[in-house]
Coordinates of C-alpha atoms in Angstrom, one line a residue:
Chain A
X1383 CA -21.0 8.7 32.9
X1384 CA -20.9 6.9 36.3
X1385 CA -20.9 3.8 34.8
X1386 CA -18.1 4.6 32.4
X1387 CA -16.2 5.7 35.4
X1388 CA -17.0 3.0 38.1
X1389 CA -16.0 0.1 34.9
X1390 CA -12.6 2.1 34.4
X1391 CA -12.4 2.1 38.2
X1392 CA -12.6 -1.7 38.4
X1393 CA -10.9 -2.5 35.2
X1394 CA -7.9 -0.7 36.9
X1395 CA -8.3 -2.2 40.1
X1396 CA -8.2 -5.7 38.6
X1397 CA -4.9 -4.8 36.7
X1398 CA -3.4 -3.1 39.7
X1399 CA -4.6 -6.3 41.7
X1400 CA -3.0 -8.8 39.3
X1401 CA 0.3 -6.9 37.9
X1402 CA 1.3 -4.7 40.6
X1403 CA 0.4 -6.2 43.8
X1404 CA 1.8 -9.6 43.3
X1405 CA 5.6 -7.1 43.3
X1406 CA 4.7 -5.9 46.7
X1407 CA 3.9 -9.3 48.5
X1408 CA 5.5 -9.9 52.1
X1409 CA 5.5 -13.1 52.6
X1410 CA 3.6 -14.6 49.9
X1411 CA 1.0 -12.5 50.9
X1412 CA -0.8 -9.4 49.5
X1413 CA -3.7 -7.1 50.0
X1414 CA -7.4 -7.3 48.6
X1415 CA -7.7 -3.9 46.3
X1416 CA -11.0 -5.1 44.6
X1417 CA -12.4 -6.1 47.8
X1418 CA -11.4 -3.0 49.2
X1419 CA -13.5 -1.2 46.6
X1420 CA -17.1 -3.1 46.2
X1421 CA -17.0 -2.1 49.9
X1422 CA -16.5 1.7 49.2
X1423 CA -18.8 1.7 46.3
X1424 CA -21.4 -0.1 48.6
X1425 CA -20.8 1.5 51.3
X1426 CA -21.3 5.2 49.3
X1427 CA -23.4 3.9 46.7
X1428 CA -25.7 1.4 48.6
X1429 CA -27.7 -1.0 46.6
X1430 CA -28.4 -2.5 43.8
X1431 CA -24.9 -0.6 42.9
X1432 CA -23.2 -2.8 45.4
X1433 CA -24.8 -6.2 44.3
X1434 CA -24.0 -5.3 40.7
X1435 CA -20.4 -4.4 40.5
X1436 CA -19.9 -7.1 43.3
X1437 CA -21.3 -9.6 41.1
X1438 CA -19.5 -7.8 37.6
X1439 CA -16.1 -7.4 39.3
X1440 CA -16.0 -11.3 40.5
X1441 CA -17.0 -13.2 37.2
X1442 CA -14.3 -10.9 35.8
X1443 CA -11.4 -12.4 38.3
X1444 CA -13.1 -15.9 37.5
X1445 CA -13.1 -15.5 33.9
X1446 CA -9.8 -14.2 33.9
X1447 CA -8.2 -16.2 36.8
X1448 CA -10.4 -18.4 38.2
X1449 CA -10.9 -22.0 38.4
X1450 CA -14.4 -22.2 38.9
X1451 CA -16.6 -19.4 37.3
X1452 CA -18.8 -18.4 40.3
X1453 CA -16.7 -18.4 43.2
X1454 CA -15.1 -14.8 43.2
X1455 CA -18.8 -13.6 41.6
X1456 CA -20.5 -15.7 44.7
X1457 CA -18.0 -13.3 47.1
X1458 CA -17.7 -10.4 45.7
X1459 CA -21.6 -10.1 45.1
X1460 CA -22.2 -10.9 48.7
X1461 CA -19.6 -8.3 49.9
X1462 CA -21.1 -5.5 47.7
X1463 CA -24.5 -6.6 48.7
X1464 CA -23.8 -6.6 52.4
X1465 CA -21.6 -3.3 52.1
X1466 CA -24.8 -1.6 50.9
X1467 CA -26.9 -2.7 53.5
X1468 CA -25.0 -0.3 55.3
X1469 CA -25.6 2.6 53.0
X1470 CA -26.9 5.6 54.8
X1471 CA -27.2 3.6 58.0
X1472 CA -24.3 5.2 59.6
X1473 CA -22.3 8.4 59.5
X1474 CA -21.4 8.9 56.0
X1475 CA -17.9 10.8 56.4
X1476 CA -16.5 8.5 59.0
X1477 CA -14.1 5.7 57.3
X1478 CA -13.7 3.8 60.2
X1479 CA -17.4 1.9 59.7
X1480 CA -16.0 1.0 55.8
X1481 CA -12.8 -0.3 57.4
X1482 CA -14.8 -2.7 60.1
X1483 CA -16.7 -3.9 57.0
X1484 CA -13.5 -5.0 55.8
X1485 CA -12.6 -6.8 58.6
X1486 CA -16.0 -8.6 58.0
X1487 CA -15.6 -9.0 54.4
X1488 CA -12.5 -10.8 55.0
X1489 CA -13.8 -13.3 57.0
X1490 CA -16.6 -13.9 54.7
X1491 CA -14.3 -14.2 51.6
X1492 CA -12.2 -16.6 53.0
X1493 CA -14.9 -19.5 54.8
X1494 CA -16.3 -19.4 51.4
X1495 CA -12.8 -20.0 49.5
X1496 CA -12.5 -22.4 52.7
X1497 CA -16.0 -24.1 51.6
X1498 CA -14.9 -24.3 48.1
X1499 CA -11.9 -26.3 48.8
X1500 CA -13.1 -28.7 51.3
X1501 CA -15.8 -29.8 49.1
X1502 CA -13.6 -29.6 46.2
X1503 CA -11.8 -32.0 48.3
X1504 CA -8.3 -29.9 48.4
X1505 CA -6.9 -30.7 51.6
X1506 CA -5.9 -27.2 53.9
X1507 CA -4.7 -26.9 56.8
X1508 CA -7.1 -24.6 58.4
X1509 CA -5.2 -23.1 61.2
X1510 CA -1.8 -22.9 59.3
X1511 CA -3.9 -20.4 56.8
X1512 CA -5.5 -18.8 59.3
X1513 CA -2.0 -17.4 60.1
X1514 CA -0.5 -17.3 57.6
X1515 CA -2.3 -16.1 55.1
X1516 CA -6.0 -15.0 56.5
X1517 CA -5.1 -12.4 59.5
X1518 CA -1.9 -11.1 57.3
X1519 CA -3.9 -10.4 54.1
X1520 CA -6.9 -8.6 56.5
X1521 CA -3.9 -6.5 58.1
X1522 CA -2.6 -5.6 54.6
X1523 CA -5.7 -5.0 53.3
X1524 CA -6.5 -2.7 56.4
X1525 CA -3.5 -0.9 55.7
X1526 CA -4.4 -0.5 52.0
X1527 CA -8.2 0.0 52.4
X1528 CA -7.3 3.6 54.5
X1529 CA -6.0 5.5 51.8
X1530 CA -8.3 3.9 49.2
X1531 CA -11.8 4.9 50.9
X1532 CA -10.5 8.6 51.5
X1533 CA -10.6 8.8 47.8
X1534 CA -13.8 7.0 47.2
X1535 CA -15.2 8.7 50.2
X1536 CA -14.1 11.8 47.6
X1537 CA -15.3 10.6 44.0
X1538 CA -18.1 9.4 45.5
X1539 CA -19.1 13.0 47.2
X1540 CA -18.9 14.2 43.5
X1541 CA -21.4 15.8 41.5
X1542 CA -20.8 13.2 38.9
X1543 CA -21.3 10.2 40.8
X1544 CA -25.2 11.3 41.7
X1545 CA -25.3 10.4 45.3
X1546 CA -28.5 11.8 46.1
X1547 CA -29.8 10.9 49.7
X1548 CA -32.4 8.3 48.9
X1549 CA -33.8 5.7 51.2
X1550 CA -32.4 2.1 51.3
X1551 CA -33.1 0.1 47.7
X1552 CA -33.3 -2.6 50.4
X1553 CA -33.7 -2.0 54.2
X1554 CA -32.7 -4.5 56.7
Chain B
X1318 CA -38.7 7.2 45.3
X1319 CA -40.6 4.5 46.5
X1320 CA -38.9 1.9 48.9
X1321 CA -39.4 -1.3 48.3
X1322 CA -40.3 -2.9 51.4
X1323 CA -40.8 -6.3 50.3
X1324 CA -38.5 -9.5 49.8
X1325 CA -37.7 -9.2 46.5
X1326 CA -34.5 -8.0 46.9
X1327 CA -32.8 -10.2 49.0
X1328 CA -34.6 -13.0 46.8
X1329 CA -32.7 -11.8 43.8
X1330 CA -29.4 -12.4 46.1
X1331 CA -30.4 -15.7 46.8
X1332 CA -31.4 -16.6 43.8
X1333 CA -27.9 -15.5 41.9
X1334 CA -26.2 -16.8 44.9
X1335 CA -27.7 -20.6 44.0
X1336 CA -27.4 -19.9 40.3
X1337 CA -23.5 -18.7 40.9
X1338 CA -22.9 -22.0 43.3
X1339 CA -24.7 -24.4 40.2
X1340 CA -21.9 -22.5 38.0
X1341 CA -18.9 -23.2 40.1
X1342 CA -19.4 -27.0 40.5
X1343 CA -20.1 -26.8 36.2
X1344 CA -17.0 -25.1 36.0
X1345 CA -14.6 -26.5 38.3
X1346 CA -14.7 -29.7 35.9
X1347 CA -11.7 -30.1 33.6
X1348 CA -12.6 -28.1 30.7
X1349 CA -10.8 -28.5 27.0
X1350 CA -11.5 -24.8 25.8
X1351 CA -12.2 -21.5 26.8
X1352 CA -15.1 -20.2 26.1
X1353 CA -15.6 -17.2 24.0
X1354 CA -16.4 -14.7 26.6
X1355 CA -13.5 -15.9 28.8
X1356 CA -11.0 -15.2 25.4
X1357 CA -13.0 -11.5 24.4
X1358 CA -11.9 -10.1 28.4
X1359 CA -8.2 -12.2 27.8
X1360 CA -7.6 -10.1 24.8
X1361 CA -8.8 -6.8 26.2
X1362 CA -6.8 -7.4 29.3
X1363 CA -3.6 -9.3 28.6
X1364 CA -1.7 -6.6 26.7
X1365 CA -2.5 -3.9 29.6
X1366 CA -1.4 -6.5 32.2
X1367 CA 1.5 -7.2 30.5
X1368 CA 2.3 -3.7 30.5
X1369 CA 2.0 -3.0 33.8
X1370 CA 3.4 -6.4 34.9
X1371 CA 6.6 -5.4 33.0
X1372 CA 6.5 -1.9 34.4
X1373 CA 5.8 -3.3 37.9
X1374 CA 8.8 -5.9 37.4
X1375 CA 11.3 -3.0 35.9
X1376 CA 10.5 -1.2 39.3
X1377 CA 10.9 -4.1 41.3
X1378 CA 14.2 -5.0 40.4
X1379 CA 15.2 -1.5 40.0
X1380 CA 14.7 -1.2 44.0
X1381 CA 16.4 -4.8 44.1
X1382 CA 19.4 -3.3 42.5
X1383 CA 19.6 -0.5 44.3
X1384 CA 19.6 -1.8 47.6
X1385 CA 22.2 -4.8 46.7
X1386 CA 24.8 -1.7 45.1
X1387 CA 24.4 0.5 48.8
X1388 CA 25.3 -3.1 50.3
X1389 CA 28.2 -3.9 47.8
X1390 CA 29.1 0.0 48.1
X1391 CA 29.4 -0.3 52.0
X1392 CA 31.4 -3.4 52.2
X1393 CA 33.8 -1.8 49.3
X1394 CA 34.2 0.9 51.9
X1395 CA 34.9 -1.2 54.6
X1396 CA 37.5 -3.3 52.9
X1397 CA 39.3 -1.1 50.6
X1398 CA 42.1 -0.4 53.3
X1399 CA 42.2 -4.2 53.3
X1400 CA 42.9 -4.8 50.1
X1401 CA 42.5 -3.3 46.3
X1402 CA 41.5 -6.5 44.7
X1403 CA 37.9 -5.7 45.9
X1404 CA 37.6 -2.6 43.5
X1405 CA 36.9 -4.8 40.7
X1406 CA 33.4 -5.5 42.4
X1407 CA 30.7 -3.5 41.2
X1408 CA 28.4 -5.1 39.7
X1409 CA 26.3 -3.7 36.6
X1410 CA 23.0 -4.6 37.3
X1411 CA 20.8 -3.2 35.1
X1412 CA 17.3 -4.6 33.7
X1413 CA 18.4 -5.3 30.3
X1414 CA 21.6 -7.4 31.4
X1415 CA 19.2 -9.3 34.1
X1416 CA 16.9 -9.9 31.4
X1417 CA 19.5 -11.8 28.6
X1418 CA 20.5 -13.7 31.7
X1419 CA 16.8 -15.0 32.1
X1420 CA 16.7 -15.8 28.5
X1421 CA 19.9 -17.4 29.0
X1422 CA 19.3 -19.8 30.9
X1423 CA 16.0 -20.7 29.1
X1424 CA 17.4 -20.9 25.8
X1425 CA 20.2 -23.4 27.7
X1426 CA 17.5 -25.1 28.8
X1427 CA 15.4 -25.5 25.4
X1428 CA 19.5 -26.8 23.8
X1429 CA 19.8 -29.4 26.7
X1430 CA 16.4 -30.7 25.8
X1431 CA 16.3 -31.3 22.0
X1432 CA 13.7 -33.4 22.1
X1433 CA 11.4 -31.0 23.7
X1434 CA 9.0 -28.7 21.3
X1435 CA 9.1 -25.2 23.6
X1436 CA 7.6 -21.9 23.1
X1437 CA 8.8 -18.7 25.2
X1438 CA 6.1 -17.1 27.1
X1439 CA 6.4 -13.8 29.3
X1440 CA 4.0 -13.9 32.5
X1441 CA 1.5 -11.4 32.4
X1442 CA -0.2 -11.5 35.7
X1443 CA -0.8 -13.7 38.7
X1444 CA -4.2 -14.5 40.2
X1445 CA -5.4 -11.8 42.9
X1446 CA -6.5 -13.7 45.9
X1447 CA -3.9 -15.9 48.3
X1448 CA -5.7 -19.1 47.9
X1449 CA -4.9 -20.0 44.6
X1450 CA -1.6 -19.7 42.9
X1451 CA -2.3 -19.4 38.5
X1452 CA -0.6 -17.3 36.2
X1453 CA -1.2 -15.7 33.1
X1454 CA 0.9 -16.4 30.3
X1455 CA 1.4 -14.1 26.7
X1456 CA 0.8 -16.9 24.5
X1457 CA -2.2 -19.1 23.5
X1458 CA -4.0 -21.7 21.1
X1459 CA -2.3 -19.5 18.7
X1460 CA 0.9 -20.0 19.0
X1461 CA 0.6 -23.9 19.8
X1462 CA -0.1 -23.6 23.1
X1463 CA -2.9 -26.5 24.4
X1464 CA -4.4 -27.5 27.7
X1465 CA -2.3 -29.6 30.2
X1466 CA 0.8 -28.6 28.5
X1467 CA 3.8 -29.0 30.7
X1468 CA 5.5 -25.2 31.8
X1469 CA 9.0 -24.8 32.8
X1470 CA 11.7 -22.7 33.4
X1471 CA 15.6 -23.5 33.6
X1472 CA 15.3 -23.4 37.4
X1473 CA 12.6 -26.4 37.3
X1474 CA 8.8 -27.1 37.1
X1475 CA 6.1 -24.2 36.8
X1476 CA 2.9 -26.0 36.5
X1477 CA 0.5 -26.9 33.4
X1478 CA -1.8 -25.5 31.4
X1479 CA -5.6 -25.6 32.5
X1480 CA -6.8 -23.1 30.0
X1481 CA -6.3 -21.7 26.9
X1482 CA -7.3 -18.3 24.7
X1483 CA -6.4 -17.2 21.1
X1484 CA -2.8 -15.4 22.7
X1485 CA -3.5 -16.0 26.7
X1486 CA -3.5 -18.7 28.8
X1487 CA -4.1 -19.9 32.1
X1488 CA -1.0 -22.2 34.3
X1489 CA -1.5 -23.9 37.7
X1490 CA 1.9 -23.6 39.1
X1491 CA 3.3 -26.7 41.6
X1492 CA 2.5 -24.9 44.3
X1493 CA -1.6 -24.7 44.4
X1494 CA -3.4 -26.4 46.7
X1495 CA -5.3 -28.0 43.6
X1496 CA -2.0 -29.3 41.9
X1497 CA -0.7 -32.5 42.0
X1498 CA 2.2 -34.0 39.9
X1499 CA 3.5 -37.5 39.9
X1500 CA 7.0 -37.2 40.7
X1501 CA 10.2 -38.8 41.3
X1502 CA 13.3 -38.8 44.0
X1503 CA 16.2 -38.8 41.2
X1504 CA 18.8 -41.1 43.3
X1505 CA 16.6 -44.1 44.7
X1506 CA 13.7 -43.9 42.2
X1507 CA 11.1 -44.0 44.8
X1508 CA 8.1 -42.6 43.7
X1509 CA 5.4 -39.9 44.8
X1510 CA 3.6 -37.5 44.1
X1511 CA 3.9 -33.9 44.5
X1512 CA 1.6 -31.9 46.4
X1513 CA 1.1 -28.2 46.2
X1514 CA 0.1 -26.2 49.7
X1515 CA -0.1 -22.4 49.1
X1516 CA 0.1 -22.5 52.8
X1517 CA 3.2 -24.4 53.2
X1518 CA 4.9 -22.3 50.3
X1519 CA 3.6 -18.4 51.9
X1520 CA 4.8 -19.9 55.0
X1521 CA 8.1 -21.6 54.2
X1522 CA 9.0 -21.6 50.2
X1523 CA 7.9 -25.4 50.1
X1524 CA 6.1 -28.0 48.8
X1525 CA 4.8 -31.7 49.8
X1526 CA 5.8 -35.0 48.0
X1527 CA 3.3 -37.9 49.3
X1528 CA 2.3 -41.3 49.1
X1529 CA 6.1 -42.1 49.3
X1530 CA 6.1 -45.7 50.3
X1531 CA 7.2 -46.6 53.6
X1532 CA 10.7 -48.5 52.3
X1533 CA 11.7 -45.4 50.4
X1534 CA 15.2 -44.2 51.5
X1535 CA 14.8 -40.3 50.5
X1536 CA 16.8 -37.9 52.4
X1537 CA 17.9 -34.7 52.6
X1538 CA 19.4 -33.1 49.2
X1539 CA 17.9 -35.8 47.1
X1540 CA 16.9 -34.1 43.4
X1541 CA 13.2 -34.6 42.8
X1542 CA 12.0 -34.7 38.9
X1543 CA 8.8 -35.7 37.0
X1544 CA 7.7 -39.1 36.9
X1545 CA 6.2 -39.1 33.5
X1546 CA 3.5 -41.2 34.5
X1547 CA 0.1 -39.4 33.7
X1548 CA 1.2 -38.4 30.3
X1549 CA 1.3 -34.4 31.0
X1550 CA 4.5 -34.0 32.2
X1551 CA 7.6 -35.2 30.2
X1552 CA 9.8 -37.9 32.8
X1553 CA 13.1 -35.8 33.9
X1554 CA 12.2 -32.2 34.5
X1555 CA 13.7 -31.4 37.8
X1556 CA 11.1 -29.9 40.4
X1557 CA 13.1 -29.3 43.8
X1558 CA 15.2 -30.3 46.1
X1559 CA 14.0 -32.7 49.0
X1560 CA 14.3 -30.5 52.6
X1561 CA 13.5 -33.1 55.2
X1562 CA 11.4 -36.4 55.4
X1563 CA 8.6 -36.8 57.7
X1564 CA 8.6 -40.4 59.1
X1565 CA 5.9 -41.5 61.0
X1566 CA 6.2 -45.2 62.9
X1567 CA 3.0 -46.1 62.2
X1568 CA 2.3 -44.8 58.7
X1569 CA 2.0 -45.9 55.7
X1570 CA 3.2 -43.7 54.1
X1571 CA 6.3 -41.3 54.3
X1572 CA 6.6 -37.2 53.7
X1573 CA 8.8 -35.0 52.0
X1574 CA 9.3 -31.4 52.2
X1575 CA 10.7 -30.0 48.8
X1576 CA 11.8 -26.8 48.4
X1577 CA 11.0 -26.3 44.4
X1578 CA 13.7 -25.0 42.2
X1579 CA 11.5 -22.4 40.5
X1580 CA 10.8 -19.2 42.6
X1581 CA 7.1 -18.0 42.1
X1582 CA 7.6 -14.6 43.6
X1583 CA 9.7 -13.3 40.8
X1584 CA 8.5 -15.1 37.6
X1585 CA 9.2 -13.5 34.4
X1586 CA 10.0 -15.8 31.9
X1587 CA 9.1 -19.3 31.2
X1588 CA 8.8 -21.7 28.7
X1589 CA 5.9 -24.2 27.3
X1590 CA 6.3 -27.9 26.3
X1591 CA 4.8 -28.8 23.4
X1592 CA 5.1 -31.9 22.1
X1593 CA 7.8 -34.0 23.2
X1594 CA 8.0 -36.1 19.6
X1595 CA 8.4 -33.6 17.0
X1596 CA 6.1 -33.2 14.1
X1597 CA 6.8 -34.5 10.6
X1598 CA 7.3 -32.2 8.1
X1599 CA 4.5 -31.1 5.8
X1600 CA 5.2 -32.5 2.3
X1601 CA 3.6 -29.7 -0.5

């Protein structure tokens, strides 16, 4: 059962991400729902949970969108993964630790997009897209993330979604 | 439950990590087809994107129209003591009537070009993150639809296609980082190519055209169109309209700034080339 439910969480996340979102751009730029939610489902469901739909949720986006299969897995896997290093490590009701993650995970998902295109050999200019596109989309996502982590912080206190308080699958 | 204090699970990270980077530089070559996973998650999720795309858009342009009629309203307000011609004014702007317009102006594309073998397609999503700029497209190998396939829409130049499903497929518009069409200055013939910079675009609605040679005389307003060299692109299909030139003393080449004819924020519609010579007819 909390499978079923954390694939149709996902599968509308993606749809949401790709079909809604792009109508609510400001300035060519919009917010990162899926990243948003490996870190809530890491953050409340630790590992491997994290690692899993991480890695699920980004050969999805590649298979469907990307380029190169890998490089949204490769991301998204890492963000999951290192969300659920923080699971049970700090206050659980507090959603300001979940929204610092996503100040990380934004960082981390764009030097590896910028990794990928420099040794794909796509020319960027790396200060232009740090302001233009890096700090706005981790301000909108910010924005987003608030409202989406009060609900996970929710589904994820439910009976359903078997949170029991269990040690670390992988302490650090 | 036990914890497990050992390595092993970091390990496994590392170890998909390396196997996901192997996987990325095998799959950022050109590829032909799509494989058959790629086409089973197109088919599940195309329709429901291009549901909620369409629902998105509806609502979209709803809002559009309902700020442009308070405007329109207002300024009727404002000048009807003027003068009554103004009461003529207001402007039916709903969806459907937006919509034929759209279709319109494709289909008066798709009569200007005879030559030109076209299938409609209806954009179903765009991709999620800010780096890259593909689309989704409602029509594949199915319905003629092949990779590197030149897409358009009566404003200008969209992109190509880089891969293809049974009824999906996947277009790199202009204006990715990773696109680059050989291109054309319409007036003084000077060649280029046309560079995309999702950057440049977010930032200021534009594109690059490089490699112009130094003896070009480009300028501001000049029409830009495809090349035709490179055999993906038919020769003539307007792309933009040149913004400024970049002219460096030293350099050896010059710079243009293009402003492309097609907006990407509000893409509905568009249409695929096919082939450019039409097929003969099948004889029984």
């Amino acid at each position: 059962m909390k499978e079923l439910i954390l694939a149709a969480i996902i599968s509308l996340g993606l749809i949401l991400q790709s079909s809604v979102l792009p109508f609510l751009e400001v300035k060519g730029v919009k917010p990162d729902l899926l990243l948003v939610m490996l870190i809530g489902m890491g953050f409340w469901g630790g590992n491997p949970l994290g690692i899993s739909v991480g890695l699920a949720t980004g050969l999805l986006v590649d298979v469907l969108y990307g380029q190169a299969l890998g490089l949204h897995a490769l991301q998204y896997m890492l963000i999951g993964f290192g969300a659920g290093l923080f699971y049970n490590k700090v206050i659980y009701a507090k959603l300001l630790y979940p929204m610092m993650l996503t100040i990380g995970a934004c960082l981390i998902k764009n030097i590896l997009l910028f990794l990928y295109l420099f040794f794909s050999r796509t020319d960027v200019a790396v200060g232009a897209f740090m302001t233009r596109v890096m700090f706005p989309e981790m301000g909108y996502t910010l924005i987003l993330a608030y409202p989406v982590y009060f609900l996970m912080k929710w589904l994820f206190g439910k009976k359903v979604m078997d949170r029991r308080v269990r040690e670390s699958w992988f302490d650090f | 439950m036990a914890r497990i204090s050992s390595k092993i699970p970091l390990l496994i990270v590392v170890i998909l990590s390396i196997g996901l980077i192997v996987a990325m530089m095998v799959t950022s070559m050109p590829r032909d087809t799509m494989t058959k996973v790629e086409g089973f998650f197109g088919r599940i999720f195309t329709p429901v994107e291009k549901l909620t795309y369409n629902v998105s858009s509806y609502f979209s342009n709803l809002f559009a129209s309902w700020e442009e009629n308070r405007y329109v309203k207002d300024e009727y307000r404002r000048l009807k003591d003027l003068t009554v011609e103004l009461q003529g004014q207001l402007v039916d702007k709903d969806e459907l009537s937006q919509e034929n317009e759209r279709l319109k102006a494709l289909l008066d594309f798709k009569e200007e070009n005879p030559d030109l073998t076209v299938y409609g397609a209806r954009v179903t999503g765009k991709s999620p993150g800010n780096w890259f700029n593909t689309l989704t497209i409602d029509r594949g190998s199915e319905d003629g639809v092949a990779v590197d396939m030149a897409v358009v829409t009566d404003k200008g130049l969209v992109g190509r296609v880089i891969e293809v499903g049974g009824r999906w497929a996947k277009v790199l518009s202009i204006i990715d980082s990773q696109s680059a069409v050989s291109a054309i200055v319409q007036r003084s013939r000077d060649n280029g190519t046309l560079q995309g910079d999702t950057t440049l675009y977010d930032g200021e609605g534009l594109c690059r055209m490089v490699y112009l040679p130094q003896d070009a005389t480009v300028r501001e307003g000049d029409i830009v169109i495809t090349s035709g060299l490179g055999d993906i692109f038919p020769k003539g299909l307007p792309i933009g309209t040149v913004v400024s030139v970049e002219n460096e003393p030293f350099a050896v080449y010059k710079t243009a700034l293009i402003q492309p004819g097609v907006d990407f924020e509000h893409l509905e519609e568009v249409l695929v080339i096919g082939d450019t010579i039409p097929l003969p007819e099948q004889t029984e």
